[in-house]
XYZ file of C-alpha atoms in Angstrom:
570
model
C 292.219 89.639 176.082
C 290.773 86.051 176.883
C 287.413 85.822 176.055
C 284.929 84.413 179.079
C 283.889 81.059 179.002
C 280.048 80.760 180.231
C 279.294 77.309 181.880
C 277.407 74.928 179.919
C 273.478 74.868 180.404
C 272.221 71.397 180.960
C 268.489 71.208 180.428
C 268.102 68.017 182.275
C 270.103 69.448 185.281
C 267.666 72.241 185.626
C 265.322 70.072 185.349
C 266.672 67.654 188.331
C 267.024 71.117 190.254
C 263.892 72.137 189.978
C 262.685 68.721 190.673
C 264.766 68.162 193.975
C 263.074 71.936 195.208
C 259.931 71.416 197.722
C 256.891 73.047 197.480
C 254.774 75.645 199.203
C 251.562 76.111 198.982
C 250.307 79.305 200.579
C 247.288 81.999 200.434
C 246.437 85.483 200.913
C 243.999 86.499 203.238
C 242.106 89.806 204.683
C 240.191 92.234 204.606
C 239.190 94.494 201.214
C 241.504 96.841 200.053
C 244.623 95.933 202.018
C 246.310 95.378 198.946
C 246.458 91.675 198.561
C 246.473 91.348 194.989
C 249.064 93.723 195.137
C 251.369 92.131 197.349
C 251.334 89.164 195.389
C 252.374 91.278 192.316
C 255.024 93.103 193.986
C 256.050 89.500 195.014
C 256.039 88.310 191.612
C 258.071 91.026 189.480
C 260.671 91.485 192.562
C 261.561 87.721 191.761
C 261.221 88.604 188.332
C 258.717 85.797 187.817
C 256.559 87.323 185.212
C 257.710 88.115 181.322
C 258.583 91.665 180.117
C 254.907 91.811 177.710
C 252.951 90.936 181.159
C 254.462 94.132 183.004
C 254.086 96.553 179.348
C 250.739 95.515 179.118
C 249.847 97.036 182.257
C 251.621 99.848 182.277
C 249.459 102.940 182.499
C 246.351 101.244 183.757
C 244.611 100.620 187.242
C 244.362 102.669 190.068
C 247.495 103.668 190.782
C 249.172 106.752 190.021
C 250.403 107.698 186.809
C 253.844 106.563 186.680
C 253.249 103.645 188.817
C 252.463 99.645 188.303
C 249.267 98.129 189.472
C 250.400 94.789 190.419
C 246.994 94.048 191.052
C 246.635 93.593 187.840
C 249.590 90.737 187.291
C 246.881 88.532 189.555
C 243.346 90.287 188.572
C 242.551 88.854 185.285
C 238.511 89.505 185.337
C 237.408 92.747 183.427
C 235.392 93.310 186.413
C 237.965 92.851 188.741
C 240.018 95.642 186.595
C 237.375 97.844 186.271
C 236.508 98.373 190.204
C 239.750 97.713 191.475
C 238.667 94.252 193.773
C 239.319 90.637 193.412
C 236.671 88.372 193.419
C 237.492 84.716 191.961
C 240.732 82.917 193.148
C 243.779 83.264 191.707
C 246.555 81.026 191.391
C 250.121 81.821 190.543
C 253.211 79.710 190.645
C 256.748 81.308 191.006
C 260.095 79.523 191.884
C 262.870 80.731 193.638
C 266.599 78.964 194.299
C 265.033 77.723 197.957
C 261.803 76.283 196.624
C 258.605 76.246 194.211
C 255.517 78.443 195.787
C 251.998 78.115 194.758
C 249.837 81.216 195.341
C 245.875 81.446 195.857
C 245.279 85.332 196.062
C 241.983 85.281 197.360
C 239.405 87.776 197.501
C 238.639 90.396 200.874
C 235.163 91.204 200.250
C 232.793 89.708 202.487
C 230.322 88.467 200.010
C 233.588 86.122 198.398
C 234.569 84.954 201.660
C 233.795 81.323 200.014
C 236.051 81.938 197.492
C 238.855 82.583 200.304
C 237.697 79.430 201.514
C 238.158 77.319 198.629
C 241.576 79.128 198.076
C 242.633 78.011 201.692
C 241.387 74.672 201.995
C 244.826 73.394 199.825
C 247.073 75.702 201.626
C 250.010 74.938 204.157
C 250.414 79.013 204.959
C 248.675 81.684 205.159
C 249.459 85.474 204.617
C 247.061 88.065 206.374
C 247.352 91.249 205.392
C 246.593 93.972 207.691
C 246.002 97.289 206.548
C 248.517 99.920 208.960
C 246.276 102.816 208.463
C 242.745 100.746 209.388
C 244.170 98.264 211.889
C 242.442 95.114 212.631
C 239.042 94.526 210.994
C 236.325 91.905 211.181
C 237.088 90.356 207.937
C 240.837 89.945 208.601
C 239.449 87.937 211.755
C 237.222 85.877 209.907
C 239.845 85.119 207.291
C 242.112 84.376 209.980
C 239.319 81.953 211.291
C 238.631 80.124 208.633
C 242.035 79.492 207.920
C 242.414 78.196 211.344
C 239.448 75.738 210.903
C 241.080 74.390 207.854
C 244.284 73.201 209.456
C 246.563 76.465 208.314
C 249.295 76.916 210.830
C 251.618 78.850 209.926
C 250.362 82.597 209.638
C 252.590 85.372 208.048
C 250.838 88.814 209.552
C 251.778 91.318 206.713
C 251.032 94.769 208.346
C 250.822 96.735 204.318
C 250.466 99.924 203.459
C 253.339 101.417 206.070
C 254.371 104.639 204.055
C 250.853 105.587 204.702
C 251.891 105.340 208.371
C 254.925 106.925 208.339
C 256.931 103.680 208.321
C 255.875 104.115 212.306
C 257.119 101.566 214.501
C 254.145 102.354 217.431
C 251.577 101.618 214.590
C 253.266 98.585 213.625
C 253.558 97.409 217.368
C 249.747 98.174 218.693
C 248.689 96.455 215.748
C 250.668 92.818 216.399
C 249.617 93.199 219.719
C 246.176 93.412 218.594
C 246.284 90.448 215.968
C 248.433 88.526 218.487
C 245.312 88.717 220.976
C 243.060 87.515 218.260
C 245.003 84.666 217.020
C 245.136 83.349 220.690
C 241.621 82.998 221.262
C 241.013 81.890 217.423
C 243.827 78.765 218.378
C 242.609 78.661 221.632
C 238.351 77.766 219.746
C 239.861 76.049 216.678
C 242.126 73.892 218.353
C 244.551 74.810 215.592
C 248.404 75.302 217.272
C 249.282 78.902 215.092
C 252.654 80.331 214.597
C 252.543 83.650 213.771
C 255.307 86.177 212.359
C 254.585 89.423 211.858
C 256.380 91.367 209.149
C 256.178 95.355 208.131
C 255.807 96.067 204.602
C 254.677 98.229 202.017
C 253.681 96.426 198.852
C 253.583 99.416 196.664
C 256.373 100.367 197.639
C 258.587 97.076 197.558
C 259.407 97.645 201.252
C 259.837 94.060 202.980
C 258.458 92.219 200.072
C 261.628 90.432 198.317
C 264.016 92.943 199.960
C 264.741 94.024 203.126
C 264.075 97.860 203.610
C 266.262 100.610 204.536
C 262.697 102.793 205.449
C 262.385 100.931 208.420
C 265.222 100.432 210.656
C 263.695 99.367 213.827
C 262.330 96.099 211.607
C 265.428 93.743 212.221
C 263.574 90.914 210.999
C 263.399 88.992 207.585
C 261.569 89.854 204.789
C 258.334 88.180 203.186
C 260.311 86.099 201.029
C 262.557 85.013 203.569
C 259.984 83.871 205.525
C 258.105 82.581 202.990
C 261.321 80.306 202.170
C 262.055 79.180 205.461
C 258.635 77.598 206.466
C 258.398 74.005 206.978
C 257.271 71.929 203.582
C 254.011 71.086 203.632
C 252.578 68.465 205.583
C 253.743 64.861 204.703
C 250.688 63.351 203.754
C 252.770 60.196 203.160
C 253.144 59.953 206.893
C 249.236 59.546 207.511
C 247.559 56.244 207.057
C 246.888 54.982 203.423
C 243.725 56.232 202.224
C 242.275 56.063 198.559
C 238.792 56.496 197.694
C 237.641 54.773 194.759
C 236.577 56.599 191.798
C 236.196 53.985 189.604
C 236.160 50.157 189.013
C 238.231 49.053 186.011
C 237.064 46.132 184.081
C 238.332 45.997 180.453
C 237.395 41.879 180.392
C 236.880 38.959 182.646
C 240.587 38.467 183.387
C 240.999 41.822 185.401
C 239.505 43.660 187.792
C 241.019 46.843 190.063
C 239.788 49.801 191.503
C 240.874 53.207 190.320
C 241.325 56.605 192.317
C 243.749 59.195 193.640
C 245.873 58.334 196.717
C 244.686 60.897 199.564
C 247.666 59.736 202.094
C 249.856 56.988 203.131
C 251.925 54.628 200.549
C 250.589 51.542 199.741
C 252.577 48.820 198.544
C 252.323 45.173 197.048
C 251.182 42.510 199.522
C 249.703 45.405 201.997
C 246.677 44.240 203.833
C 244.120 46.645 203.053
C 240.008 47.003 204.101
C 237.344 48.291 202.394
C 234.732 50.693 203.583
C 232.270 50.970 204.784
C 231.854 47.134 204.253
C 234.757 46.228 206.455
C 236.024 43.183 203.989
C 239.673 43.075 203.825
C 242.482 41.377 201.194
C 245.790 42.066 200.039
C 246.735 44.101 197.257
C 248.259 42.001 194.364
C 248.862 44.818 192.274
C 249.808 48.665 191.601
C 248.670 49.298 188.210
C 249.773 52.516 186.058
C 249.857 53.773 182.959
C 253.417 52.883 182.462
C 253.596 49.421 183.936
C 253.357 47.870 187.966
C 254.409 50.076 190.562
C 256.423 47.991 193.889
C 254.545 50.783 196.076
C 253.079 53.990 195.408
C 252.359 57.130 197.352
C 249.886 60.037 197.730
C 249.201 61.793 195.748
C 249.458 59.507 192.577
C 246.621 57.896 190.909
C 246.802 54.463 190.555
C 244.457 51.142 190.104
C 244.711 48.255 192.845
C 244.374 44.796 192.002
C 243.484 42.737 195.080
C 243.968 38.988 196.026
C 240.034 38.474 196.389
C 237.129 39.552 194.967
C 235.494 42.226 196.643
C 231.985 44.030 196.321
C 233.733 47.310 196.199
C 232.159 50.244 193.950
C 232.821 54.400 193.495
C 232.398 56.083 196.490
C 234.141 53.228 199.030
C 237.147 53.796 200.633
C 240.451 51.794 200.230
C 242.042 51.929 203.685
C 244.717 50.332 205.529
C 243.703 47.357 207.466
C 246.450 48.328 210.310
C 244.249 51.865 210.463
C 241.116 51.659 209.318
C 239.006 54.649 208.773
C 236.558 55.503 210.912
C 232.577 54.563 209.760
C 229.242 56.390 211.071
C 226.033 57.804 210.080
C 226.286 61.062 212.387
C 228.964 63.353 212.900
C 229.680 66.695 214.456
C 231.487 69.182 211.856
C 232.202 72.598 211.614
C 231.045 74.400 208.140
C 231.296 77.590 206.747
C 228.033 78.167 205.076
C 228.371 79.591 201.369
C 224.776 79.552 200.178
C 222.586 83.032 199.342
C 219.890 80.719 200.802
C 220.678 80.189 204.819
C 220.396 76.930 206.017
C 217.464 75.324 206.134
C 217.356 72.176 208.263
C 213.891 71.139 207.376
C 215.750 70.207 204.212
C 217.819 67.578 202.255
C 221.013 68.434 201.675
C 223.496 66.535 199.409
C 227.279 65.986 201.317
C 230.185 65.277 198.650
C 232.783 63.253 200.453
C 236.057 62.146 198.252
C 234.646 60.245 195.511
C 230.926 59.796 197.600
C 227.668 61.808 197.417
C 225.062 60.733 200.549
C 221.841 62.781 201.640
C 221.947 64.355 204.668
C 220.378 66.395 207.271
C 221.874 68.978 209.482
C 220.014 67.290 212.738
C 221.132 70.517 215.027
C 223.086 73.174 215.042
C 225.713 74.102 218.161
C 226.687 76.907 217.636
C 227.077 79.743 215.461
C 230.485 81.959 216.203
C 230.350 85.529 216.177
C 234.050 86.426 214.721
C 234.055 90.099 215.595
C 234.053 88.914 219.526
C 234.860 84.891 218.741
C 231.863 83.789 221.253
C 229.908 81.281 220.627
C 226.232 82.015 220.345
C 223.055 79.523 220.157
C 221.574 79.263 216.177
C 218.656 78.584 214.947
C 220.268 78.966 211.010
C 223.650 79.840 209.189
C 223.345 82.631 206.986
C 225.905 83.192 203.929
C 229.748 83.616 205.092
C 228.515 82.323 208.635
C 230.378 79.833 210.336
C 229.135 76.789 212.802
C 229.452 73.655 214.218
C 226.589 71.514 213.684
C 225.620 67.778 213.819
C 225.082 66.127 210.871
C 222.872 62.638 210.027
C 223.407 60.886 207.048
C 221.146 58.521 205.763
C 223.973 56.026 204.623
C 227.271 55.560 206.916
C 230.703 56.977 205.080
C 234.004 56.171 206.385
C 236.109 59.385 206.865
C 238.849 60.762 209.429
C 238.947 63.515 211.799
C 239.816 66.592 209.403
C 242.819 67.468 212.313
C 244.241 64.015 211.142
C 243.306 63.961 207.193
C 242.420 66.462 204.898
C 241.292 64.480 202.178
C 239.191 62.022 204.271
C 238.316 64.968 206.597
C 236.470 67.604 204.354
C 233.239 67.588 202.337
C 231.304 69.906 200.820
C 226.806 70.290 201.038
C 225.191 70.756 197.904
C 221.693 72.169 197.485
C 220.016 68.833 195.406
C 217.710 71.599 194.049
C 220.009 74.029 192.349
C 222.851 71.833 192.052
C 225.064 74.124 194.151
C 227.941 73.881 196.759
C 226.256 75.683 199.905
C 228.830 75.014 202.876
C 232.320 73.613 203.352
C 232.610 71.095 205.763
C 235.278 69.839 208.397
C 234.714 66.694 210.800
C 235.445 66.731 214.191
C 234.360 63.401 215.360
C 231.818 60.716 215.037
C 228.572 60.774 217.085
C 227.088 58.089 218.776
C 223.672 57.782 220.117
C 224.492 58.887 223.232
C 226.258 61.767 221.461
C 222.631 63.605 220.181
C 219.346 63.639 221.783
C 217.839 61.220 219.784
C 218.272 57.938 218.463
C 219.410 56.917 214.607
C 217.675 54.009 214.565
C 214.689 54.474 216.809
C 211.049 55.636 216.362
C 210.877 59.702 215.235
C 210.260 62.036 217.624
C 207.858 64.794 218.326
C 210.843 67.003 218.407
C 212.216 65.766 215.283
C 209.494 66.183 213.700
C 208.512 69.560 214.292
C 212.353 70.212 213.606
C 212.006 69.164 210.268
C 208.452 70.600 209.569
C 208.579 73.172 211.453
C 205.088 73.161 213.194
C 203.935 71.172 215.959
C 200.433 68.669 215.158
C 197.375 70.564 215.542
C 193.595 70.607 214.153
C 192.690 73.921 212.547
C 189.086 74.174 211.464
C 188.043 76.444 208.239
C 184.460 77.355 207.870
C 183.750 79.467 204.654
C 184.292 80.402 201.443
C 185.884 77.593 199.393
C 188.118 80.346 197.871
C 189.816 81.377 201.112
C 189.795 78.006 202.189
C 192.026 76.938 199.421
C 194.165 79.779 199.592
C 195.109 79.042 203.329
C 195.660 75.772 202.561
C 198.012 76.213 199.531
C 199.986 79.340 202.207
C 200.373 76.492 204.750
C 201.688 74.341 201.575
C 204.155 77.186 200.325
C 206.482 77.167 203.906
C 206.505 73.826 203.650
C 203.730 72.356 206.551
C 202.810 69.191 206.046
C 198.899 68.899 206.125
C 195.757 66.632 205.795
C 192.694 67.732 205.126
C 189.148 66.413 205.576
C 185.905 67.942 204.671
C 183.547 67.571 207.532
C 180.611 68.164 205.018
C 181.173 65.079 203.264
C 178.231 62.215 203.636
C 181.057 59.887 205.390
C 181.708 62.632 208.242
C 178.172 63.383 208.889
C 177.220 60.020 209.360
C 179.482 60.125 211.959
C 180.497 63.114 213.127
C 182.792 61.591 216.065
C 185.004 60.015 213.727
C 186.163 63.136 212.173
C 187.282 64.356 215.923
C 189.161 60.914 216.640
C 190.726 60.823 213.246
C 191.968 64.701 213.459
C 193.038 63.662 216.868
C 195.463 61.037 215.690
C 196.789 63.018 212.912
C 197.823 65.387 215.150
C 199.973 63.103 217.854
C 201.537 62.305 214.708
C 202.820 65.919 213.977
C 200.341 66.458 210.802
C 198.526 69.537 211.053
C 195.197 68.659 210.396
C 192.718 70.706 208.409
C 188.422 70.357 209.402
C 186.898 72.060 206.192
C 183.270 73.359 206.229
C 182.803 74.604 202.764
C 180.777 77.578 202.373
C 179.051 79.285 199.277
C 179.991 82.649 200.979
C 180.049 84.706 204.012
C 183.214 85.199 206.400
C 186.060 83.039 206.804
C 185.990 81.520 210.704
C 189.208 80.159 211.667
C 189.155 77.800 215.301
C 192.840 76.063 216.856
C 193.645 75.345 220.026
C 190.230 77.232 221.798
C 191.423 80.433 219.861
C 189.112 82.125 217.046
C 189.506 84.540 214.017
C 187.022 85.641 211.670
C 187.347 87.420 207.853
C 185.840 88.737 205.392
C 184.603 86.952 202.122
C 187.405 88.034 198.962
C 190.067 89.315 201.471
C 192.241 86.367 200.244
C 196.062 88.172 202.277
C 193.813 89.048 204.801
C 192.809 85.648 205.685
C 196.259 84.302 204.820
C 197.562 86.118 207.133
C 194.917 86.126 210.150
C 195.489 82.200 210.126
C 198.998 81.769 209.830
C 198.866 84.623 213.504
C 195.990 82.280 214.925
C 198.918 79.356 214.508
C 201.555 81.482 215.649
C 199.945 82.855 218.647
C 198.868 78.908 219.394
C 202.335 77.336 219.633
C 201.356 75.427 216.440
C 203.649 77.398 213.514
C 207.258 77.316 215.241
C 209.191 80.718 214.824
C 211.971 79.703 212.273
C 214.746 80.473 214.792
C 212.947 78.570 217.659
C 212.466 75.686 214.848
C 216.175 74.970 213.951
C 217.224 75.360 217.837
């Protein structure tokens, strides 16, 4: 008998296979407990893309029955994510098939990680939502489904899981596209995000539709997850879009050479190009394409490089590198929508930090738009954004950056606010458009407001005169200094005031018209606390110190002169 001759295994021919595959960059997405993590599991060991110790060692364990594989646990690698049966940090996976290379964010469904989702989504080019057959649509697969619409995700696999719980029912599987098909319309019809959505039946437990088309099923005539996975467009060509490179750093080993390091974000750039910096607006060529192993002709995103240009330019961290042909837009103000991550809601009164590319900038959120409510998709007037919320707002920076419309350019498109205080990342961003002046109600570069004023401080300017106990004078004072209202006082008694007692009137007065809230002071040794603003009067006790905290802080109220927090941020 002849013995069988195997072909020859050439490393570098797998290697110029796996090379010449595209990749795929998708994420999971919905709500908790329709078997995500699971899913992606299934979707791993049915293309047999984990090793043979991976599937012993958990074998036995999770919350499956015994007998069974969790394939939650191929992606859950937290112990707390294995002890209660929930994901709640991203996690990425790469697998290959013959069509293509897939990276996988499996994201988390509980509402409180709906950042994390976030984060996982903002690199993806697909998403898959899975649905739940025996729950139906919930209001965390819709605001999954939203917030991968608002980052730029169009293509939407709708896995409807968990079918041998339904009887592998076609009605079930029916009502519920129609139902997800409805809510993907008016989410592309807000987000402005074009969506194509398939729909697929599966059962990820049960292998049904993952890798393999089922035989449990044979109304579904349609391809499985894989198949649909594999026949997607490739990601965006980011090499199509405008050359764009922010500059991380500025390279200058001796006097002979100078050139401006950073990460290509889109376009291809290439020797001789005319290029402009931002926001300066000085142009030059670019002489060079320096790399670690020797001058590059041209170069495209998303490799690192250093430019050397024809000219010095004042060009430092944080610019952007930008062709001259299509130069980035530059402004001060923009409108953006975020999704707000902080525990601590949004606070417009305060500084926020925005991180954009290789550029940090103080901002303020001057208004916000809207807030949208996902379980209906309306949009409703804000005075905040609490944690997982998600609004469009307008946004002032106090130094102009040079970014694109996030439709056009992710990487010049997205930022991220940072709380300066705690150091951490409270809301992702995505900009919609410049704002001019004649875009918000006030002015960038005129004289402040009243209205921006008591937007920021949240009062209006007002005299509030304190007779009494030093004591509870103080401790009203530091109250009004705890929420942030900015104050003056004067003491009334003093030998300046009393030789003039109109002065202290005028003086109060002009504090006031400037939005201060002004504090007259008559210290007493003891007796009650009386409390006078705006023609209305409280009185209190000596020693109740809460009491006459609170008593003042309802005389301001009840004035107009302490603005409700929600009218505040309106």
């Amino acid at each position: 008998m002849a013995a069988t001759t195997l072909p020859k295994f050439s490393i570098r021919d797998f290697l110029r296979q796996e090379s010449a595959k595209d990749l795929l960059r998708f994420s999971t997405a919905g709500s908790v407990d329709d078997g995500k993590s699971t899913l992606i599991g299934r979707l791993l060991y049915d293309t047999q893309s984990v090793y043979e110790d991976q599937v012993r060692s958990i074998e036995g364990k999770g919350t499956t029955a015994p007998g069974q594989i969790d394939f939650a646990l191929l992606t859950d690698g937290l112990r707390a994510e294995r002890e209660q049966g929930i994901t709640i940090d991203v996690a990425y996976r790469y697998f290959s098939t013959a069509q293509r290379k897939f990276i996988i964010a499996d994201t988390p469904g509980h509402e409180q990680y709906t950042r994390n989702m976030a984060t996982g989504a903002s690199t993806a080019d697909a998403a898959v939502v899975l649905i739940d057959a025996t729950k139906g649509v919930l209001v965390q697969s819709r605001r999954h489904a939203y917030i991968a619409a608002l980052l730029r995700v169009r293509h939407v696999l709708v896995a409807v899981n968990k079918m041998d719980l339904a009887g592998y029912s076609e009605s079930v599987f029916r009502a519920i596209e129609q139902d997800f098909r409805n809510v993907l319309a008016q989410i592309s019809a807000d987000t402005g995000t074009a969506i194509e959505a398939r729909f697929v039946p599966v059962s990820a437990l049960a292998g049904d539709n993952i890798v393999h088309r089922s035989q449990a099923m044979p109304w579904y005539t349609g391809p499985s997850l894989l198949e649909l996975l594999e026949s997607l467009p490739a990601s965006q060509d980011v090499q199509a879009a405008p050359f764009r490179m922010a500059v991380q750093r500025v390279l200058r080993p001796d006097h002979t050479f100078r050139g401006f390091a950073g990460q290509i974000g889109s376009g291809v750039v290439r020797a001789g190009d005319a290029i402009v910096a931002l926001p300066s607006g000085k142009t030059a060529k670019v002489e060079r394409i320096v790399t670690w192993d020797g001058d590059l002709k041209e170069a495209a995103a998303p490799l690192s490089v250093t430019l050397v240009l024809d000219r010095e330019l004042d060009i430092s961290r944080g610019d952007l590198i930008a062709a001259a042909s299509a130069p980035a837009t530059v402004a001060n103000r923009s409108r953006a929508a975020l999704v707000w991550m902080g525990q601590r809601p949004l606070d417009r009164s305060r500084r926020y930090l925005l991180k954009h590319a290789s550029h940090t900038v103080p901002v303020f959120v001057s208004s916000i738009e809207h807030r949208t409510r996902v379980e209906t998709l309306a949009h409703e007037p804000a005075g905040t954004l609490e944690m997982n919320s998600i609004g469009v707002v307008a946004l002032h920076l106090l130094r102009p950056i040079a970014f694109d419309r996030y439709a056009e350019n992710r990487a010049t498109g997205a930022f991220i606010l940072i709380d300066p205080a705690t150091n951490a990342t409270v809301a992702a961003g995505m900009i919609s458009a410049a704002l001019d002046a004649d875009d918000s109600e006030h002015d960038p570069w005129g004289p402040v407001t009243v209205g921006e004023r008591e937007a920021r401080w949240g009062h209006r300017g007002g005299v509030l005169e304190l007779t009494g106990p030093a004591a509870l004078i103080d401790a009203v004072e530091r109250s009004l200094f705890a929420i942030g209202a900015v104050t003056s006082r004067m003491d009334v008694g003093g030998a300046a005031l009393r030789a003039n007692p109109q002065l202290a009137a005028v003086v109060a007065r002009l504090q006031a018209d400037s939005g201060l809230l002004t504090l007259l002071v008559r210290a007493e040794k003891s007796g009650v606390l009386f409390a006078r603003a705006e023609g209305a009067e409280v009185t209190v006790p000596d020693g109740d110190f809460l009491r006459a905290v609170s008593a003042v802080h309802q005389l301001l109220h009840s004035t107009g002169i302490l603005i409700p927090t929600e009218k505040a941020n309106l």
